């Protein structure tokens, strides 16, 4: 769909119709790329594997540092899950109304205009995905150090260099071939589910041993203190934060920052509509998959975080960026902790591998849409040099990807940007930056779904959740973005700078393409 730059922001009429009309009723319907042979149970399993990642092992510390009590921390995990749930249902509405690929970019383009679709792609390629890979690389190293008893508030440069090494290894694996990375990803799915299960079992053992023998194997605080009473939070630098001196407005800023940590762990809910492409009956099975998978994930996350508060002294939780490793080390000692660390590092590596895989494909898609230079859309090339037998550069990138080639140029760009974030930031700063970058556009997308309900009421919507579902998401996400930006002005300014540069790049590229078309 082509949209002129002079089109109004909220167009009264769409230039592209996704519903059959008299002029196009004889045209064959677009055929799905995939065979529709999956059921609701398959959709449930796919969503579980997409959403559950390393966040449940790394986010508890940053969340606990921004809430006054463990009970409040668990409520943040619950609110994050509800936000993911309502967002997934709304994305399912848009995904079935506008079948195709490309994430939220086509929706934003259709609703607001081409520049909004471009800005979403720019934000994901330049900010969200590189920050995600940087966080995962940092957490990988922090998990190893935590198992060794090293927990420094201001990690030295050696930590950053090791994080860069992890990042390069992930990129190298994804550059080898598409099949290699996808096979490894399938293995990592099983590992992360096993790890969460073992964590929950450990927590249950502590509780039942105490109830049966009155012997406390955990962190003691879980049975001696009120889970919802404010307490002084111990920060990573060793200082204490007194919650009784915080105003309501300030506390909302802390809660917004904490929520970004939870939303990081729920990342992937926006991919729910991709599952629809392979379901036999998407209009019935997709909502069923979402309405069973997301609540299951919420229960797993809340249970896992309750386990951290059972296994650890509460003042320790807020100081670590590797809560799972710290909990196992405290509970079972370093010997078992090494095994647990290996499992958790495999989970983190799997998440990093999967996100690097997606980041490369996002960059290729943006280049194929003429938003980025064409060289970033080539596959099997380093620069303009062919590195293996591949299709010609003039062939569609999708064909090359199907032939097991990798978008090496796109992966190099993502790696360089991620390296910058590793060198300039830390996990907690990057969590907020990532949350602001993602949810600004999620808010616009869901707001657009509400607008379309009134602008195009006749638009076919195989999945149509109750109107309060997108409204709830829009209200909460809009507030969290605004309050989070006020609370973390440095990250907000950096993000605005990235967006401003993206707009300049967009309009300069339009001029270049127009000049070439006239030549």
Short mmCIF file of C-alpha atoms in Angstrom, two decimals:
data_model
loop_
_atom_site.label_atom_id
_atom_site.label_comp_id
_atom_site.label_asym_id
_atom_site.label_seq_id
_atom_site.Cartn_x
_atom_site.Cartn_y
_atom_site.Cartn_z
CA UNK A 1 0.00 0.00 0.00
CA UNK A 2 1.40 3.33 -1.00
CA UNK A 3 0.54 6.33 1.15
CA UNK A 4 1.40 9.84 0.13
CA UNK A 5 3.19 12.06 2.63
CA UNK A 6 0.32 14.50 2.40
CA UNK A 7 -2.16 11.94 3.75
CA UNK A 8 -3.74 12.97 7.05
CA UNK A 9 -2.52 11.27 10.21
CA UNK A 10 -5.80 9.48 10.85
CA UNK A 11 -7.24 8.92 7.42
CA UNK A 12 -11.00 8.82 7.10
CA UNK A 13 -10.75 6.32 4.30
CA UNK A 14 -8.23 3.64 3.64
CA UNK A 15 -6.64 3.41 0.23
CA UNK A 16 -6.31 -0.34 0.60
CA UNK A 17 -9.15 -2.69 1.36
CA UNK A 18 -8.58 -6.00 3.05
CA UNK A 19 -12.16 -7.07 2.56
CA UNK A 20 -13.49 -8.47 -0.73
CA UNK A 21 -15.46 -6.01 -2.84
CA UNK A 22 -17.19 -6.08 -6.18
CA UNK A 23 -14.07 -5.10 -8.07
CA UNK A 24 -11.87 -7.77 -6.51
CA UNK A 25 -14.30 -10.48 -5.50
CA UNK A 26 -13.09 -12.82 -8.24
CA UNK A 27 -9.44 -12.38 -7.34
CA UNK A 28 -7.94 -15.43 -5.63
CA UNK A 29 -7.41 -15.02 -1.93
CA UNK A 30 -3.80 -14.89 -0.81
CA UNK A 31 -2.61 -18.35 0.16
CA UNK A 32 -0.80 -18.84 3.44
CA UNK A 33 2.91 -19.61 3.17
CA UNK A 34 2.48 -22.44 5.69
CA UNK A 35 0.19 -25.45 5.80
CA UNK A 36 -2.65 -24.97 8.27
CA UNK A 37 -2.17 -28.17 10.24
CA UNK A 38 -1.80 -26.97 13.84
CA UNK A 39 -4.41 -27.09 16.58
CA UNK A 40 -5.02 -25.03 19.71
CA UNK A 41 -2.65 -27.21 21.74
CA UNK A 42 0.13 -26.60 19.21
CA UNK A 43 -0.59 -22.88 19.35
CA UNK A 44 -0.41 -23.03 23.14
CA UNK A 45 3.01 -24.72 23.00
CA UNK A 46 4.33 -22.26 20.41
CA UNK A 47 3.29 -19.23 22.45
CA UNK A 48 4.87 -20.72 25.56
CA UNK A 49 8.14 -21.23 23.70
CA UNK A 50 8.08 -17.74 22.17
CA UNK A 51 7.32 -15.79 25.34
CA UNK A 52 9.20 -17.62 28.09
CA UNK A 53 12.82 -16.54 27.95
CA UNK A 54 15.64 -15.32 30.14
CA UNK A 55 13.74 -12.41 31.70
CA UNK A 56 12.32 -14.51 34.53
CA UNK A 57 15.91 -15.26 35.60
CA UNK A 58 17.33 -11.74 35.24
CA UNK A 59 14.52 -9.20 35.81
CA UNK A 60 13.62 -9.95 39.47
CA UNK A 61 16.50 -7.84 40.83
CA UNK A 62 15.71 -4.66 38.86
CA UNK A 63 12.00 -5.10 39.66
CA UNK A 64 12.56 -5.62 43.40
CA UNK A 65 14.81 -2.54 43.54
CA UNK A 66 11.91 -0.40 42.30
CA UNK A 67 9.07 -1.65 44.54
CA UNK A 68 8.54 -1.23 48.30
CA UNK A 69 7.82 -4.89 49.11
CA UNK A 70 8.01 -8.44 47.73
CA UNK A 71 4.22 -8.51 47.46
CA UNK A 72 4.31 -5.37 45.33
CA UNK A 73 6.95 -7.03 43.15
CA UNK A 74 4.68 -10.01 42.54
CA UNK A 75 1.83 -7.62 41.67
CA UNK A 76 4.11 -5.98 39.08
CA UNK A 77 4.63 -9.41 37.50
CA UNK A 78 0.86 -9.90 37.49
CA UNK A 79 0.17 -6.49 35.89
CA UNK A 80 2.87 -7.14 33.28
CA UNK A 81 1.17 -10.42 32.44
CA UNK A 82 -2.24 -8.78 32.10
CA UNK A 83 -0.71 -6.16 29.80
CA UNK A 84 0.87 -8.91 27.68
CA UNK A 85 -2.46 -10.79 27.62
CA UNK A 86 -4.54 -7.81 26.47
CA UNK A 87 -1.84 -6.82 23.99
CA UNK A 88 -1.65 -10.31 22.49
CA UNK A 89 -5.43 -10.43 21.96
CA UNK A 90 -5.37 -7.03 20.25
CA UNK A 91 -2.45 -8.06 18.03
CA UNK A 92 -4.44 -11.17 17.12
CA UNK A 93 -7.28 -8.91 16.00
CA UNK A 94 -4.96 -6.90 13.75
CA UNK A 95 -3.06 -9.96 12.55
CA UNK A 96 -6.20 -11.73 11.37
CA UNK A 97 -7.71 -8.55 9.91
CA UNK A 98 -4.51 -7.85 7.94
CA UNK A 99 -2.95 -11.24 7.09
CA UNK A 100 0.74 -11.06 6.32
CA UNK A 101 4.14 -10.65 7.88
CA UNK A 102 6.19 -7.73 9.14
CA UNK A 103 5.12 -7.31 12.74
CA UNK A 104 3.43 -4.06 13.71
CA UNK A 105 4.88 -2.05 10.81
CA UNK A 106 2.09 -2.83 8.29
CA UNK A 107 -0.56 -1.97 10.88
CA UNK A 108 1.03 1.40 11.70
CA UNK A 109 1.48 2.15 8.00
CA UNK A 110 -2.16 1.36 7.27
CA UNK A 111 -3.52 3.37 10.19
CA UNK A 112 -1.22 6.39 10.36
CA UNK A 113 0.91 6.45 7.20
CA UNK A 114 4.22 5.16 5.84
CA UNK A 115 6.44 7.21 8.14
CA UNK A 116 4.99 5.51 11.23
CA UNK A 117 5.65 2.05 9.82
CA UNK A 118 9.19 3.14 9.01
CA UNK A 119 9.76 4.62 12.47
CA UNK A 120 8.65 1.37 14.10
CA UNK A 121 11.12 -0.56 11.93
CA UNK A 122 13.86 1.99 12.66
CA UNK A 123 13.20 1.84 16.40
CA UNK A 124 13.32 -1.96 16.44
CA UNK A 125 16.47 -2.24 14.31
CA UNK A 126 18.42 0.60 15.93
CA UNK A 127 17.16 0.54 19.53
CA UNK A 128 14.98 -2.36 20.65
CA UNK A 129 16.74 -5.39 19.17
CA UNK A 130 20.33 -4.20 19.78
CA UNK A 131 19.43 -3.27 23.37
CA UNK A 132 17.84 -6.70 23.79
CA UNK A 133 20.97 -8.48 22.56
CA UNK A 134 23.14 -6.27 24.77
CA UNK A 135 21.04 -7.12 27.85
CA UNK A 136 21.20 -10.84 27.13
CA UNK A 137 24.97 -10.74 26.61
CA UNK A 138 25.43 -8.84 29.88
CA UNK A 139 23.14 -11.19 31.82
CA UNK A 140 25.02 -14.22 30.45
CA UNK A 141 28.27 -12.92 31.94
CA UNK A 142 26.60 -11.75 35.16
CA UNK A 143 25.11 -15.22 35.70
CA UNK A 144 28.55 -16.82 35.52
CA UNK A 145 30.04 -14.24 37.88
CA UNK A 146 27.14 -14.66 40.31
CA UNK A 147 27.77 -18.41 40.54
CA UNK A 148 31.39 -17.58 41.42
CA UNK A 149 30.26 -15.22 44.18
CA UNK A 150 31.11 -12.06 42.24
CA UNK A 151 28.35 -9.44 42.40
CA UNK A 152 29.70 -5.96 41.72
CA UNK A 153 27.39 -2.91 41.43
CA UNK A 154 29.63 -1.34 38.81
CA UNK A 155 31.10 -4.18 36.73
CA UNK A 156 34.62 -3.54 35.42
CA UNK A 157 35.53 -3.33 31.75
CA UNK A 158 36.42 -7.02 31.73
CA UNK A 159 32.71 -7.80 32.21
CA UNK A 160 31.84 -5.68 29.20
CA UNK A 161 34.55 -7.30 27.11
CA UNK A 162 33.25 -10.76 28.02
CA UNK A 163 29.74 -9.59 27.10
CA UNK A 164 31.08 -8.48 23.73
CA UNK A 165 32.62 -11.94 23.27
CA UNK A 166 29.23 -13.57 23.97
CA UNK A 167 27.60 -11.22 21.46
CA UNK A 168 30.14 -12.08 18.75
CA UNK A 169 29.67 -15.81 19.37
CA UNK A 170 25.90 -15.48 18.99
CA UNK A 171 26.27 -13.53 15.75
CA UNK A 172 28.74 -16.09 14.41
CA UNK A 173 26.34 -18.96 15.09
CA UNK A 174 23.54 -17.14 13.30
CA UNK A 175 25.87 -16.36 10.40
CA UNK A 176 26.70 -20.02 9.82
CA UNK A 177 23.25 -20.96 8.56
CA UNK A 178 19.57 -20.57 9.20
CA UNK A 179 19.09 -24.28 9.93
CA UNK A 180 21.85 -24.32 12.54
CA UNK A 181 20.32 -21.48 14.53
CA UNK A 182 16.76 -22.82 14.37
CA UNK A 183 17.85 -26.31 15.48
CA UNK A 184 19.70 -24.84 18.44
CA UNK A 185 16.66 -22.71 19.32
CA UNK A 186 14.47 -25.82 19.55
CA UNK A 187 16.94 -27.34 22.01
CA UNK A 188 16.98 -24.18 24.15
CA UNK A 189 13.16 -24.18 24.46
CA UNK A 190 13.27 -27.48 26.35
CA UNK A 191 16.10 -26.25 28.57
CA UNK A 192 14.30 -23.08 29.70
CA UNK A 193 11.09 -24.94 30.57
CA UNK A 194 13.10 -27.50 32.56
CA UNK A 195 14.93 -24.73 34.43
CA UNK A 196 11.74 -22.96 35.51
CA UNK A 197 10.24 -26.28 36.61
CA UNK A 198 13.29 -27.11 38.76
CA UNK A 199 13.21 -23.65 40.36
CA UNK A 200 9.57 -24.02 41.35
CA UNK A 201 10.26 -27.51 42.74
CA UNK A 202 13.09 -26.07 44.88
CA UNK A 203 10.74 -23.47 46.34
CA UNK A 204 8.07 -26.06 47.10
CA UNK A 205 10.65 -28.24 48.85
CA UNK A 206 11.59 -25.35 51.16
CA UNK A 207 7.94 -24.61 52.00
CA UNK A 208 6.95 -28.24 52.61
CA UNK A 209 10.06 -29.01 54.68
CA UNK A 210 9.29 -26.03 56.90
CA UNK A 211 5.63 -26.98 57.24
CA UNK A 212 6.46 -30.62 57.94
CA UNK A 213 9.59 -30.38 60.09
CA UNK A 214 9.62 -26.69 61.08
CA UNK A 215 13.06 -26.45 59.46
CA UNK A 216 13.83 -23.43 57.28
CA UNK A 217 16.09 -24.19 54.33
CA UNK A 218 15.52 -20.89 52.55
CA UNK A 219 16.11 -17.22 53.20
CA UNK A 220 14.06 -17.01 56.45
CA UNK A 221 12.45 -13.65 55.56
CA UNK A 222 9.61 -15.32 53.65
CA UNK A 223 8.08 -16.66 56.90
CA UNK A 224 9.13 -13.91 59.33
CA UNK A 225 8.15 -10.72 57.50
CA UNK A 226 5.00 -9.26 55.98
CA UNK A 227 5.13 -9.66 52.20
CA UNK A 228 3.35 -6.34 51.62
CA UNK A 229 4.94 -4.11 54.29
CA UNK A 230 7.36 -1.45 52.93
CA UNK A 231 10.98 -2.14 53.77
CA UNK A 232 14.23 -0.37 53.02
CA UNK A 233 15.49 -1.62 49.67
CA UNK A 234 19.18 -2.47 49.37
CA UNK A 235 20.46 -1.15 46.04
CA UNK A 236 23.30 -2.76 44.02
CA UNK A 237 25.79 -0.16 45.31
CA UNK A 238 25.00 -1.16 48.91
CA UNK A 239 22.97 1.94 49.80
CA UNK A 240 19.48 1.72 51.30
CA UNK A 241 16.35 3.35 49.95
CA UNK A 242 13.61 4.43 52.39
CA UNK A 243 10.18 3.97 50.79
CA UNK A 244 8.37 5.91 53.52
CA UNK A 245 9.81 9.16 52.13
CA UNK A 246 8.55 8.62 48.57
CA UNK A 247 5.54 10.59 47.26
CA UNK A 248 2.76 8.91 45.30
CA UNK A 249 3.92 10.50 42.03
CA UNK A 250 7.49 9.36 42.62
CA UNK A 251 6.34 5.85 43.50
CA UNK A 252 4.48 5.65 40.17
CA UNK A 253 7.80 6.37 38.47
CA UNK A 254 9.45 3.51 40.34
CA UNK A 255 6.55 1.19 39.53
CA UNK A 256 6.78 2.13 35.83
CA UNK A 257 10.47 1.26 35.81
CA UNK A 258 9.74 -2.01 37.61
CA UNK A 259 7.04 -2.82 35.08
CA UNK A 260 9.56 -2.48 32.24
CA UNK A 261 11.52 -5.31 33.86
CA UNK A 262 8.43 -7.52 33.91
CA UNK A 263 7.47 -6.58 30.36
CA UNK A 264 10.97 -7.55 29.26
CA UNK A 265 10.31 -11.04 30.61
CA UNK A 266 6.97 -11.20 28.76
CA UNK A 267 8.57 -10.11 25.47
CA UNK A 268 7.23 -12.10 22.56
CA UNK A 269 3.51 -11.73 23.27
CA UNK A 270 3.31 -9.43 20.23
CA UNK A 271 4.26 -12.39 18.03
CA UNK A 272 1.01 -14.22 18.80
CA UNK A 273 -0.45 -13.39 15.38
CA UNK A 274 2.41 -15.27 13.67
CA UNK A 275 1.01 -18.47 15.15
CA UNK A 276 -2.28 -17.85 13.30
CA UNK A 277 -0.65 -18.60 9.93
CA UNK A 278 -0.46 -22.32 10.75
CA UNK A 279 -3.65 -22.86 12.78
CA UNK A 280 -6.48 -24.81 11.18
CA UNK A 281 -9.16 -22.47 12.54
CA UNK A 282 -7.46 -19.20 13.58
CA UNK A 283 -10.63 -17.33 14.58
CA UNK A 284 -11.36 -19.93 17.28
CA UNK A 285 -7.98 -21.49 18.04
CA UNK A 286 -5.87 -18.33 18.26
CA UNK A 287 -7.88 -16.73 21.11
CA UNK A 288 -7.99 -20.12 22.82
CA UNK A 289 -4.21 -20.48 22.52
CA UNK A 290 -3.64 -16.96 23.86
CA UNK A 291 -6.18 -17.31 26.67
CA UNK A 292 -4.49 -20.48 27.91
CA UNK A 293 -0.80 -19.79 27.18
CA UNK A 294 -0.50 -16.28 28.64
CA UNK A 295 -2.24 -17.14 31.95
CA UNK A 296 0.01 -20.21 32.21
CA UNK A 297 3.07 -18.01 31.73
CA UNK A 298 1.78 -15.53 34.32
CA UNK A 299 1.40 -18.34 36.87
CA UNK A 300 4.91 -19.65 36.08
CA UNK A 301 6.47 -16.19 36.42
CA UNK A 302 4.68 -15.27 39.65
CA UNK A 303 5.52 -18.69 41.11
CA UNK A 304 9.18 -18.45 40.08
CA UNK A 305 9.51 -15.00 41.65
CA UNK A 306 7.81 -16.16 44.83
CA UNK A 307 10.48 -18.89 44.91
CA UNK A 308 13.26 -16.26 44.78
CA UNK A 309 11.77 -14.58 47.86
CA UNK A 310 11.57 -17.97 49.59
CA UNK A 311 15.12 -19.07 48.76
CA UNK A 312 16.89 -15.74 49.31
CA UNK A 313 17.10 -13.11 52.06
CA UNK A 314 14.94 -10.28 50.75
CA UNK A 315 17.72 -7.70 50.84
CA UNK A 316 19.72 -9.85 48.40
CA UNK A 317 17.07 -10.02 45.66
CA UNK A 318 17.30 -6.33 44.74
CA UNK A 319 21.10 -6.41 44.42
CA UNK A 320 21.48 -9.14 41.80
CA UNK A 321 20.97 -9.17 38.05
CA UNK A 322 21.07 -12.99 38.07
CA UNK A 323 18.40 -13.89 40.63
CA UNK A 324 18.04 -17.53 39.62
CA UNK A 325 21.76 -18.28 39.90
CA UNK A 326 22.03 -16.37 43.18
CA UNK A 327 19.03 -18.25 44.60
CA UNK A 328 20.37 -21.68 43.67
CA UNK A 329 23.85 -20.81 44.96
CA UNK A 330 22.40 -19.67 48.29
CA UNK A 331 20.12 -22.71 48.60
CA UNK A 332 22.27 -25.59 47.35
CA UNK A 333 25.82 -24.26 47.35
CA UNK A 334 28.31 -23.63 44.58
CA UNK A 335 28.58 -27.24 43.43
CA UNK A 336 24.96 -27.51 42.33
CA UNK A 337 24.97 -23.83 41.36
CA UNK A 338 27.46 -24.54 38.59
CA UNK A 339 25.01 -26.99 37.03
CA UNK A 340 22.14 -24.51 37.44
CA UNK A 341 24.28 -21.76 35.97
CA UNK A 342 24.99 -23.93 32.93
CA UNK A 343 21.25 -24.46 32.41
CA UNK A 344 20.42 -20.77 32.86
CA UNK A 345 23.26 -19.68 30.58
CA UNK A 346 21.90 -22.06 27.95
CA UNK A 347 18.50 -20.40 28.31
CA UNK A 348 20.06 -16.95 27.92
CA UNK A 349 22.13 -18.12 24.96
CA UNK A 350 18.99 -19.51 23.34
CA UNK A 351 17.17 -16.21 23.83
CA UNK A 352 20.13 -14.31 22.42
CA UNK A 353 20.33 -16.65 19.44
CA UNK A 354 16.62 -16.30 18.74
CA UNK A 355 16.64 -12.51 19.09
CA UNK A 356 19.70 -12.20 16.87
CA UNK A 357 17.92 -14.38 14.29
CA UNK A 358 14.84 -12.11 14.40
CA UNK A 359 16.90 -8.90 14.38
CA UNK A 360 18.61 -9.92 11.15
CA UNK A 361 15.29 -10.72 9.48
CA UNK A 362 13.77 -7.43 10.64
CA UNK A 363 16.65 -5.52 9.07
CA UNK A 364 16.30 -7.45 5.81
CA UNK A 365 12.56 -6.73 5.74
CA UNK A 366 13.18 -3.02 6.28
CA UNK A 367 15.79 -2.98 3.50
CA UNK A 368 13.42 -4.81 1.14
CA UNK A 369 10.85 -2.10 1.87
CA UNK A 370 13.41 0.53 0.75
CA UNK A 371 13.59 1.95 4.26
CA UNK A 372 17.23 0.90 4.69
CA UNK A 373 20.07 0.65 2.15
CA UNK A 374 19.74 -2.36 -0.13
CA UNK A 375 23.04 -3.84 1.01
CA UNK A 376 21.42 -4.65 4.38
CA UNK A 377 18.88 -6.80 2.56
CA UNK A 378 21.46 -9.02 0.87
CA UNK A 379 21.96 -12.57 2.12
CA UNK A 380 25.16 -14.62 2.10
CA UNK A 381 27.33 -11.53 1.56
CA UNK A 382 29.76 -9.54 3.70
CA UNK A 383 29.47 -6.09 2.21
CA UNK A 384 29.32 -6.83 -1.50
CA UNK A 385 31.54 -9.91 -1.27
CA UNK A 386 29.92 -13.32 -1.67
CA UNK A 387 31.09 -15.61 1.13
CA UNK A 388 29.39 -18.84 0.06
CA UNK A 389 27.44 -20.32 -2.81
CA UNK A 390 24.21 -18.41 -2.71
CA UNK A 391 21.57 -16.90 -4.90
CA UNK A 392 22.43 -13.76 -6.76
CA UNK A 393 22.12 -10.46 -4.92
CA UNK A 394 19.35 -9.46 -7.29
CA UNK A 395 17.18 -12.35 -6.07
CA UNK A 396 14.68 -11.76 -3.28
CA UNK A 397 16.22 -12.13 0.16
CA UNK A 398 13.40 -14.46 1.21
CA UNK A 399 14.51 -16.98 -1.41
CA UNK A 400 18.04 -16.95 -0.06
CA UNK A 401 16.81 -17.36 3.48
CA UNK A 402 14.82 -20.39 2.39
CA UNK A 403 18.04 -21.79 0.93
CA UNK A 404 19.71 -21.67 4.37
CA UNK A 405 21.68 -18.46 3.83
CA UNK A 406 22.14 -15.83 6.52
CA UNK A 407 21.72 -12.03 6.33
CA UNK A 408 25.32 -11.39 7.37
CA UNK A 409 25.33 -7.65 6.65
CA UNK A 410 22.21 -7.17 8.77
CA UNK A 411 23.71 -9.28 11.56
CA UNK A 412 26.90 -7.20 11.49
CA UNK A 413 24.87 -3.99 11.84
CA UNK A 414 22.93 -5.44 14.78
CA UNK A 415 26.16 -6.61 16.42
CA UNK A 416 27.85 -3.22 16.11
CA UNK A 417 24.84 -1.42 17.58
CA UNK A 418 24.56 -3.97 20.40
CA UNK A 419 28.25 -3.51 21.18
CA UNK A 420 27.70 0.23 21.57
CA UNK A 421 24.91 -0.41 24.08
CA UNK A 422 27.08 -2.86 26.02
CA UNK A 423 29.94 -0.37 26.26
CA UNK A 424 27.79 2.64 27.20
CA UNK A 425 25.11 1.09 29.43
CA UNK A 426 24.27 -1.59 31.95
CA UNK A 427 21.43 -4.04 32.24
CA UNK A 428 19.10 -1.85 34.29
CA UNK A 429 19.54 1.24 32.13
CA UNK A 430 19.00 -0.81 28.98
CA UNK A 431 15.85 -2.46 30.38
CA UNK A 432 14.18 0.94 30.67
CA UNK A 433 15.43 2.06 27.24
CA UNK A 434 14.12 -1.16 25.71
CA UNK A 435 10.74 -0.80 27.42
CA UNK A 436 10.29 2.80 26.32
CA UNK A 437 11.24 1.97 22.73
CA UNK A 438 8.89 -1.02 22.50
CA UNK A 439 5.84 0.23 24.31
CA UNK A 440 5.71 3.63 22.64
CA UNK A 441 4.91 1.81 19.40
CA UNK A 442 2.80 -0.90 21.04
CA UNK A 443 0.67 1.92 22.46
CA UNK A 444 0.30 3.49 19.01
CA UNK A 445 -0.55 0.12 17.47
CA UNK A 446 -3.26 -0.76 19.98
CA UNK A 447 -4.60 2.80 19.88
CA UNK A 448 -4.80 2.31 16.11
CA UNK A 449 -6.83 -0.87 16.61
CA UNK A 450 -9.32 1.16 18.66
CA UNK A 451 -9.42 3.87 15.97
CA UNK A 452 -10.12 1.25 13.29
CA UNK A 453 -13.08 -0.04 15.31
CA UNK A 454 -14.77 3.31 14.64
CA UNK A 455 -13.17 4.27 11.33
CA UNK A 456 -13.76 0.94 9.59
CA UNK A 457 -16.42 -0.95 11.57
CA UNK A 458 -17.12 -3.26 8.61
CA UNK A 459 -13.52 -4.48 8.37
CA UNK A 460 -13.52 -8.30 8.70
CA UNK A 461 -12.09 -9.22 12.11
CA UNK A 462 -11.93 -13.01 12.59
CA UNK A 463 -10.63 -12.33 16.10
CA UNK A 464 -12.38 -9.45 17.87
CA UNK A 465 -11.83 -9.13 21.63
CA UNK A 466 -14.15 -7.04 23.78
CA UNK A 467 -13.42 -3.32 23.30
CA UNK A 468 -12.26 -2.96 26.92
CA UNK A 469 -9.30 -5.25 26.13
CA UNK A 470 -7.45 -2.81 23.80
CA UNK A 471 -8.63 0.16 25.89
CA UNK A 472 -7.09 -1.36 29.03
CA UNK A 473 -3.80 -1.95 27.22
CA UNK A 474 -3.74 1.55 25.71
CA UNK A 475 -4.44 3.28 29.04
CA UNK A 476 -1.83 1.34 31.03
CA UNK A 477 0.88 1.33 28.34
CA UNK A 478 0.35 5.02 27.56
CA UNK A 479 0.73 5.96 31.22
CA UNK A 480 3.76 3.70 31.69
CA UNK A 481 5.52 5.22 28.67
CA UNK A 482 4.88 8.82 29.78
CA UNK A 483 5.69 8.26 33.47
CA UNK A 484 8.66 6.09 32.60
CA UNK A 485 10.09 8.78 30.32
CA UNK A 486 9.75 11.41 33.06
CA UNK A 487 11.32 9.07 35.62
CA UNK A 488 14.22 8.07 33.33
CA UNK A 489 14.95 11.26 31.33
CA UNK A 490 18.38 10.14 30.09
CA UNK A 491 17.00 7.04 28.38
CA UNK A 492 14.07 9.09 27.06
CA UNK A 493 16.38 11.74 25.57
CA UNK A 494 18.58 9.06 23.98
CA UNK A 495 15.51 7.45 22.45
CA UNK A 496 14.13 10.74 21.15
CA UNK A 497 17.54 11.39 19.59
CA UNK A 498 17.45 7.98 17.88
CA UNK A 499 13.95 8.70 16.55
CA UNK A 500 14.93 12.20 15.37
CA UNK A 501 17.92 10.80 13.50
CA UNK A 502 15.64 8.16 12.02
CA UNK A 503 13.24 10.81 10.69
CA UNK A 504 16.12 12.69 9.07
CA UNK A 505 17.36 9.45 7.51
CA UNK A 506 13.84 8.66 6.25
CA UNK A 507 13.33 11.94 4.42
CA UNK A 508 16.88 11.98 3.04
CA UNK A 509 16.37 8.45 1.72
CA UNK A 510 13.09 9.48 0.07
CA UNK A 511 14.93 12.26 -1.75
CA UNK A 512 17.69 9.90 -2.85
CA UNK A 513 15.19 7.35 -4.17
CA UNK A 514 13.20 10.04 -5.97
CA UNK A 515 16.36 11.37 -7.59
CA UNK A 516 17.34 7.88 -8.75
CA UNK A 517 13.87 7.27 -10.19
CA UNK A 518 14.19 10.42 -12.32
CA UNK A 519 17.61 9.45 -13.67
#
